[in-house]
mmCIF file of C-alpha atoms in Angstrom:
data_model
loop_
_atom_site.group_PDB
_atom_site.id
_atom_site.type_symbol
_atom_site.label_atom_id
_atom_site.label_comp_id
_atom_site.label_asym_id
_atom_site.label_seq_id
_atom_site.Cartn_x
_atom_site.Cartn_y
_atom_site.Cartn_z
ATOM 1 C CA UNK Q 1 -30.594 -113.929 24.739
ATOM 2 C CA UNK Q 2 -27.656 -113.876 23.007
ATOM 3 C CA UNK Q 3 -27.797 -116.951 20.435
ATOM 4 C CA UNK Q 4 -28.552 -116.420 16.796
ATOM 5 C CA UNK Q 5 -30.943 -118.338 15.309
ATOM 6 C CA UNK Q 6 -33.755 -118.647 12.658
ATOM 7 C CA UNK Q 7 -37.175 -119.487 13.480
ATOM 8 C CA UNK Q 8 -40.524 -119.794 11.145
ATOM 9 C CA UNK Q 9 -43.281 -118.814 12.993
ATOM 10 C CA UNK Q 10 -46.618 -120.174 11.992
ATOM 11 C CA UNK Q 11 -50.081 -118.866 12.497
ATOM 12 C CA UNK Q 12 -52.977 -120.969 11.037
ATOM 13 C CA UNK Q 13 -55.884 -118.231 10.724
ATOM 14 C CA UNK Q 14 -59.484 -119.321 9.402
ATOM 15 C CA UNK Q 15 -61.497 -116.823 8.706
ATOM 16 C CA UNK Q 16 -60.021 -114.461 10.980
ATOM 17 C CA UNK Q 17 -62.084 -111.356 12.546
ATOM 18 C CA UNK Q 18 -62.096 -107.705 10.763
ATOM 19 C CA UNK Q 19 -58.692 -106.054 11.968
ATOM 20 C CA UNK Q 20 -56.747 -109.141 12.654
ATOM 21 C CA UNK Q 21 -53.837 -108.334 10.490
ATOM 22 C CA UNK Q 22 -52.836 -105.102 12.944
ATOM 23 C CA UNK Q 23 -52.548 -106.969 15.883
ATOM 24 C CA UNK Q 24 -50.269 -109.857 13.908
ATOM 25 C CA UNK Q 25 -48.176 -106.948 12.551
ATOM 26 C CA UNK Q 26 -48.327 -104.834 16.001
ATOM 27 C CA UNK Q 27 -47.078 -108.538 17.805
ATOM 28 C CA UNK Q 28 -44.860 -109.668 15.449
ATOM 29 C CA UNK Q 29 -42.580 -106.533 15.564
ATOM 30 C CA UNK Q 30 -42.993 -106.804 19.676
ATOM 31 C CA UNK Q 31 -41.790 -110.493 19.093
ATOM 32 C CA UNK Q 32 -38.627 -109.181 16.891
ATOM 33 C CA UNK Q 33 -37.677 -107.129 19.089
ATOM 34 C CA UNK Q 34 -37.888 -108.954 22.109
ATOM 35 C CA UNK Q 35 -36.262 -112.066 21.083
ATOM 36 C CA UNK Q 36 -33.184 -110.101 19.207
ATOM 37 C CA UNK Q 37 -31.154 -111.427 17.438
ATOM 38 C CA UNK Q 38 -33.511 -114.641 16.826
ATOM 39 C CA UNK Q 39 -34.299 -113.944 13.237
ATOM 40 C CA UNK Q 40 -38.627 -115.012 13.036
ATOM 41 C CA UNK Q 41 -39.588 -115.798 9.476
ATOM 42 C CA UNK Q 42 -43.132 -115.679 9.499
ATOM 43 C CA UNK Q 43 -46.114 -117.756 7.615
ATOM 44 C CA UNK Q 44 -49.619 -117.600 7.948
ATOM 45 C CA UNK Q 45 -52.339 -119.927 6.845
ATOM 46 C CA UNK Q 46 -55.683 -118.527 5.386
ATOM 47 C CA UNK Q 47 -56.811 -122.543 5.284
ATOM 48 C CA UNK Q 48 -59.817 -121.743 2.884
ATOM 49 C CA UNK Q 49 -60.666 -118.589 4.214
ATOM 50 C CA UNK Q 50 -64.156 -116.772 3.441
ATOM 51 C CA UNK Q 51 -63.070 -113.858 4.613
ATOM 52 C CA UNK Q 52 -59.914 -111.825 6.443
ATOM 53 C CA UNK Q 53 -57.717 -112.202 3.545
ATOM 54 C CA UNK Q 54 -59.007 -109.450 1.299
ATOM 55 C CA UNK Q 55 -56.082 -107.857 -1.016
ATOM 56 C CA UNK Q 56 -56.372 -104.956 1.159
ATOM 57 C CA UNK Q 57 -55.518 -106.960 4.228
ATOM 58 C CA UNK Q 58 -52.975 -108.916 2.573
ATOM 59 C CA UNK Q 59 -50.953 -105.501 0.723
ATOM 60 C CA UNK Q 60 -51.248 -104.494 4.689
ATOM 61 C CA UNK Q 61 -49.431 -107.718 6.104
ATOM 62 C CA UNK Q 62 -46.860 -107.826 3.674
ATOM 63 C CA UNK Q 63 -46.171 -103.993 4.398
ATOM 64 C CA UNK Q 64 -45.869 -104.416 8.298
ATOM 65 C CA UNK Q 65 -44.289 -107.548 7.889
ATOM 66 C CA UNK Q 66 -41.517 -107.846 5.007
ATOM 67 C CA UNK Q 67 -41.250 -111.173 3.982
ATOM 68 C CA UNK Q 68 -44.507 -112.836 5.606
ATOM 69 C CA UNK Q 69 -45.799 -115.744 3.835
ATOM 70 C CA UNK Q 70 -49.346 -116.207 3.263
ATOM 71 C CA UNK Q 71 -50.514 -119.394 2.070
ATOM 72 C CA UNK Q 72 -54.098 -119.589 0.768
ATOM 73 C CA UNK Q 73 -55.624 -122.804 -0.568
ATOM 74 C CA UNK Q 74 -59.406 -123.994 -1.085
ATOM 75 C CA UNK Q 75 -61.127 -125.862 0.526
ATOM 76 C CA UNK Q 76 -61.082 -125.612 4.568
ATOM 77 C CA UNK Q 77 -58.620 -128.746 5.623
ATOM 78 C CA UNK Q 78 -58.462 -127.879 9.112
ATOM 79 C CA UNK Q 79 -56.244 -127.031 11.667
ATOM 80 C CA UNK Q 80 -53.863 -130.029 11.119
ATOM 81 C CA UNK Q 81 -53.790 -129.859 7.331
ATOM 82 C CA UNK Q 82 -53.044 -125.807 7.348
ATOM 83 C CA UNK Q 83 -50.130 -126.808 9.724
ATOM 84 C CA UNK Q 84 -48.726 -129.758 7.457
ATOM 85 C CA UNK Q 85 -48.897 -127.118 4.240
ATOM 86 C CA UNK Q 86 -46.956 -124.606 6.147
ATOM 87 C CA UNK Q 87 -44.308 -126.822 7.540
ATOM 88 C CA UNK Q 88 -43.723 -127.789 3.678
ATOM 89 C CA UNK Q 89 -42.758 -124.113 3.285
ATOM 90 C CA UNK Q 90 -40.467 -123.774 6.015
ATOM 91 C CA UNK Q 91 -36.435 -123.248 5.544
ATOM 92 C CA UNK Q 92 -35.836 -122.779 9.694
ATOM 93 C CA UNK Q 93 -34.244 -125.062 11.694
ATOM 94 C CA UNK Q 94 -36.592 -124.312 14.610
ATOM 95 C CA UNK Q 95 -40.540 -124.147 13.792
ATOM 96 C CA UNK Q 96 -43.543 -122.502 16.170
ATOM 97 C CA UNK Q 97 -46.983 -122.181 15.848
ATOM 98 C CA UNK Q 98 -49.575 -120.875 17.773
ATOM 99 C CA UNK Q 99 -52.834 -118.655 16.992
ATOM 100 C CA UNK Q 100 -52.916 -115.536 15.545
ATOM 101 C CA UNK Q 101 -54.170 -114.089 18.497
ATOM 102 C CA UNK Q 102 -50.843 -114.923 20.145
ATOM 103 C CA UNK Q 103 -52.557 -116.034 23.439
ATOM 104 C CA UNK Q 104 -49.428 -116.345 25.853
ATOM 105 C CA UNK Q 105 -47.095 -114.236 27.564
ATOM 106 C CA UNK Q 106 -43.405 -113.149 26.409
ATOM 107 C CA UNK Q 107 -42.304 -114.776 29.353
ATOM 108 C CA UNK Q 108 -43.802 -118.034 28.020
ATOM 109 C CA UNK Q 109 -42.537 -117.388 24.953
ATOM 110 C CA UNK Q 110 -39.267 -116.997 25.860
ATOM 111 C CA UNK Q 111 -39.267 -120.137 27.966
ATOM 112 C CA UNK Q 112 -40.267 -122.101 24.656
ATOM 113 C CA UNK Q 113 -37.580 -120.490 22.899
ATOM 114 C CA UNK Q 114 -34.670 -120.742 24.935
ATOM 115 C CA UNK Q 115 -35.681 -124.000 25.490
ATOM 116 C CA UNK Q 116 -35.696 -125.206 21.853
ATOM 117 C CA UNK Q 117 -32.311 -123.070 21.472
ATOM 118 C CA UNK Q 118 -30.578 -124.711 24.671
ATOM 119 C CA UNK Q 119 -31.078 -128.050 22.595
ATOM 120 C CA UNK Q 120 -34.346 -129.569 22.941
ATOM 121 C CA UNK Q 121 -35.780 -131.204 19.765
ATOM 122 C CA UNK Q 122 -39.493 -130.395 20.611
ATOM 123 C CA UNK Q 123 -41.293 -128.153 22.914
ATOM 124 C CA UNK Q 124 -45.231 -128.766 23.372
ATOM 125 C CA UNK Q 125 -47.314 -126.463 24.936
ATOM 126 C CA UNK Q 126 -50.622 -127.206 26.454
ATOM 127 C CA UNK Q 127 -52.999 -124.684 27.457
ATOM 128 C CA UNK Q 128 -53.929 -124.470 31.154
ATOM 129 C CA UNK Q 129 -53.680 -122.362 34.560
ATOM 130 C CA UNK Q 130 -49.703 -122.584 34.753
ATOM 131 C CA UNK Q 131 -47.346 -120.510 32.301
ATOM 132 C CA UNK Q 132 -44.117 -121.506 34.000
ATOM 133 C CA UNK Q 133 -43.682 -125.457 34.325
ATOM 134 C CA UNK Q 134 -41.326 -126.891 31.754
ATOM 135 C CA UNK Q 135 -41.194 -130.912 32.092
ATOM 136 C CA UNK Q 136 -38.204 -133.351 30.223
ATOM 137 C CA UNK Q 137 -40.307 -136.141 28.952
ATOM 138 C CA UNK Q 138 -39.102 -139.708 29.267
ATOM 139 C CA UNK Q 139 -36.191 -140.484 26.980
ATOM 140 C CA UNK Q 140 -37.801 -144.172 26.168
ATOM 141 C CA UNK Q 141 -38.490 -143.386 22.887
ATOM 142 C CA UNK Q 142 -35.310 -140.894 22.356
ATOM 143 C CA UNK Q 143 -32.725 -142.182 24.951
ATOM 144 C CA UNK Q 144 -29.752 -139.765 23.905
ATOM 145 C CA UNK Q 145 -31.951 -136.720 22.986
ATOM 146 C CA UNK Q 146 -33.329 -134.150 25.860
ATOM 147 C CA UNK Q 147 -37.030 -133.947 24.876
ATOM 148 C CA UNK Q 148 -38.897 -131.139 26.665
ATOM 149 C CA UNK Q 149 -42.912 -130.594 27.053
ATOM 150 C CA UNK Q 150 -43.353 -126.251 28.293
ATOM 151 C CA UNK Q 151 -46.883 -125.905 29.401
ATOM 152 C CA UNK Q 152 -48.917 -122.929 29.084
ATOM 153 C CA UNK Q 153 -52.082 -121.533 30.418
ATOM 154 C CA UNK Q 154 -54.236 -119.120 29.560
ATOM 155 C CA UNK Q 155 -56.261 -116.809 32.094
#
């Protein structure tokens, strides 16, 4: 991959499981440095968190992860709410989320990416048996704009 881009990478977390933040910080640098020189920017939502977001974890994110964003708010909103709040904070032109368990494969991953970089304006994964299928979407409602729907599965 040679194009340079930013992209904000979001993770909505609720009440995420003890030892959550070293896998995020273990992946994330995995993602950096498989996707060089794609500059990732990322943010993670705590979405009313009860627990996983003790100062300890949160001194230990921002260590592994210079720059990370994590944005805390009361109450629990759900999954769509978390996702709206982090958008608000994003400066990228290119936006991803997915869990913070990162449940896909680089190849996957890559596929997403170098299709949103290639010049599709969205890229929607669903999760299923297939990694690999990448579908352009009808152009009905966007005749002069490639639209793209990547699906992903999970095993």
């Amino acid at each position: 991959m040679n194009c340079r881009a930013d992209i904000d990478l979001i993770l909505p977390c609720y009440n995420p499981p003890s030892g959550w933040e070293q896998k995020v910080i273990r992946k994330f640098k995995e993602i950096q440095s498989l996707f060089n020189p794609v500059n990732f920017h990322l943010l993670i939502v705590s979405d009313g968190s009860k627990r996983g977001y003790e100062p300890e974890v949160v001194a230990a994110l921002k260590n592994g992860i210079p720059g990370v964003q994590v944005i805390d708010y009361r109450p629990n909103r759900g999954k769509g709410y978390a996702l709206r709040e982090a958008v608000r904070h994003c400066q990228s032109e290119y936006i991803i989320y997915t869990d913070y368990d990162f449940p896909y494969t680089d190849s996957s991953f890559r596929q997403v990416i170098n299709t949103l970089l290639n010049g599709a304006d969205i890229v929607v994964a669903i999760r299923d048996r297939n990694y690999q299928k990448i579908y352009r979407l009808s152009g009905d409602f966007f005749p002069n704009r490639p639209i793209y729907a990547t699906q992903f599965s999970f095993v």
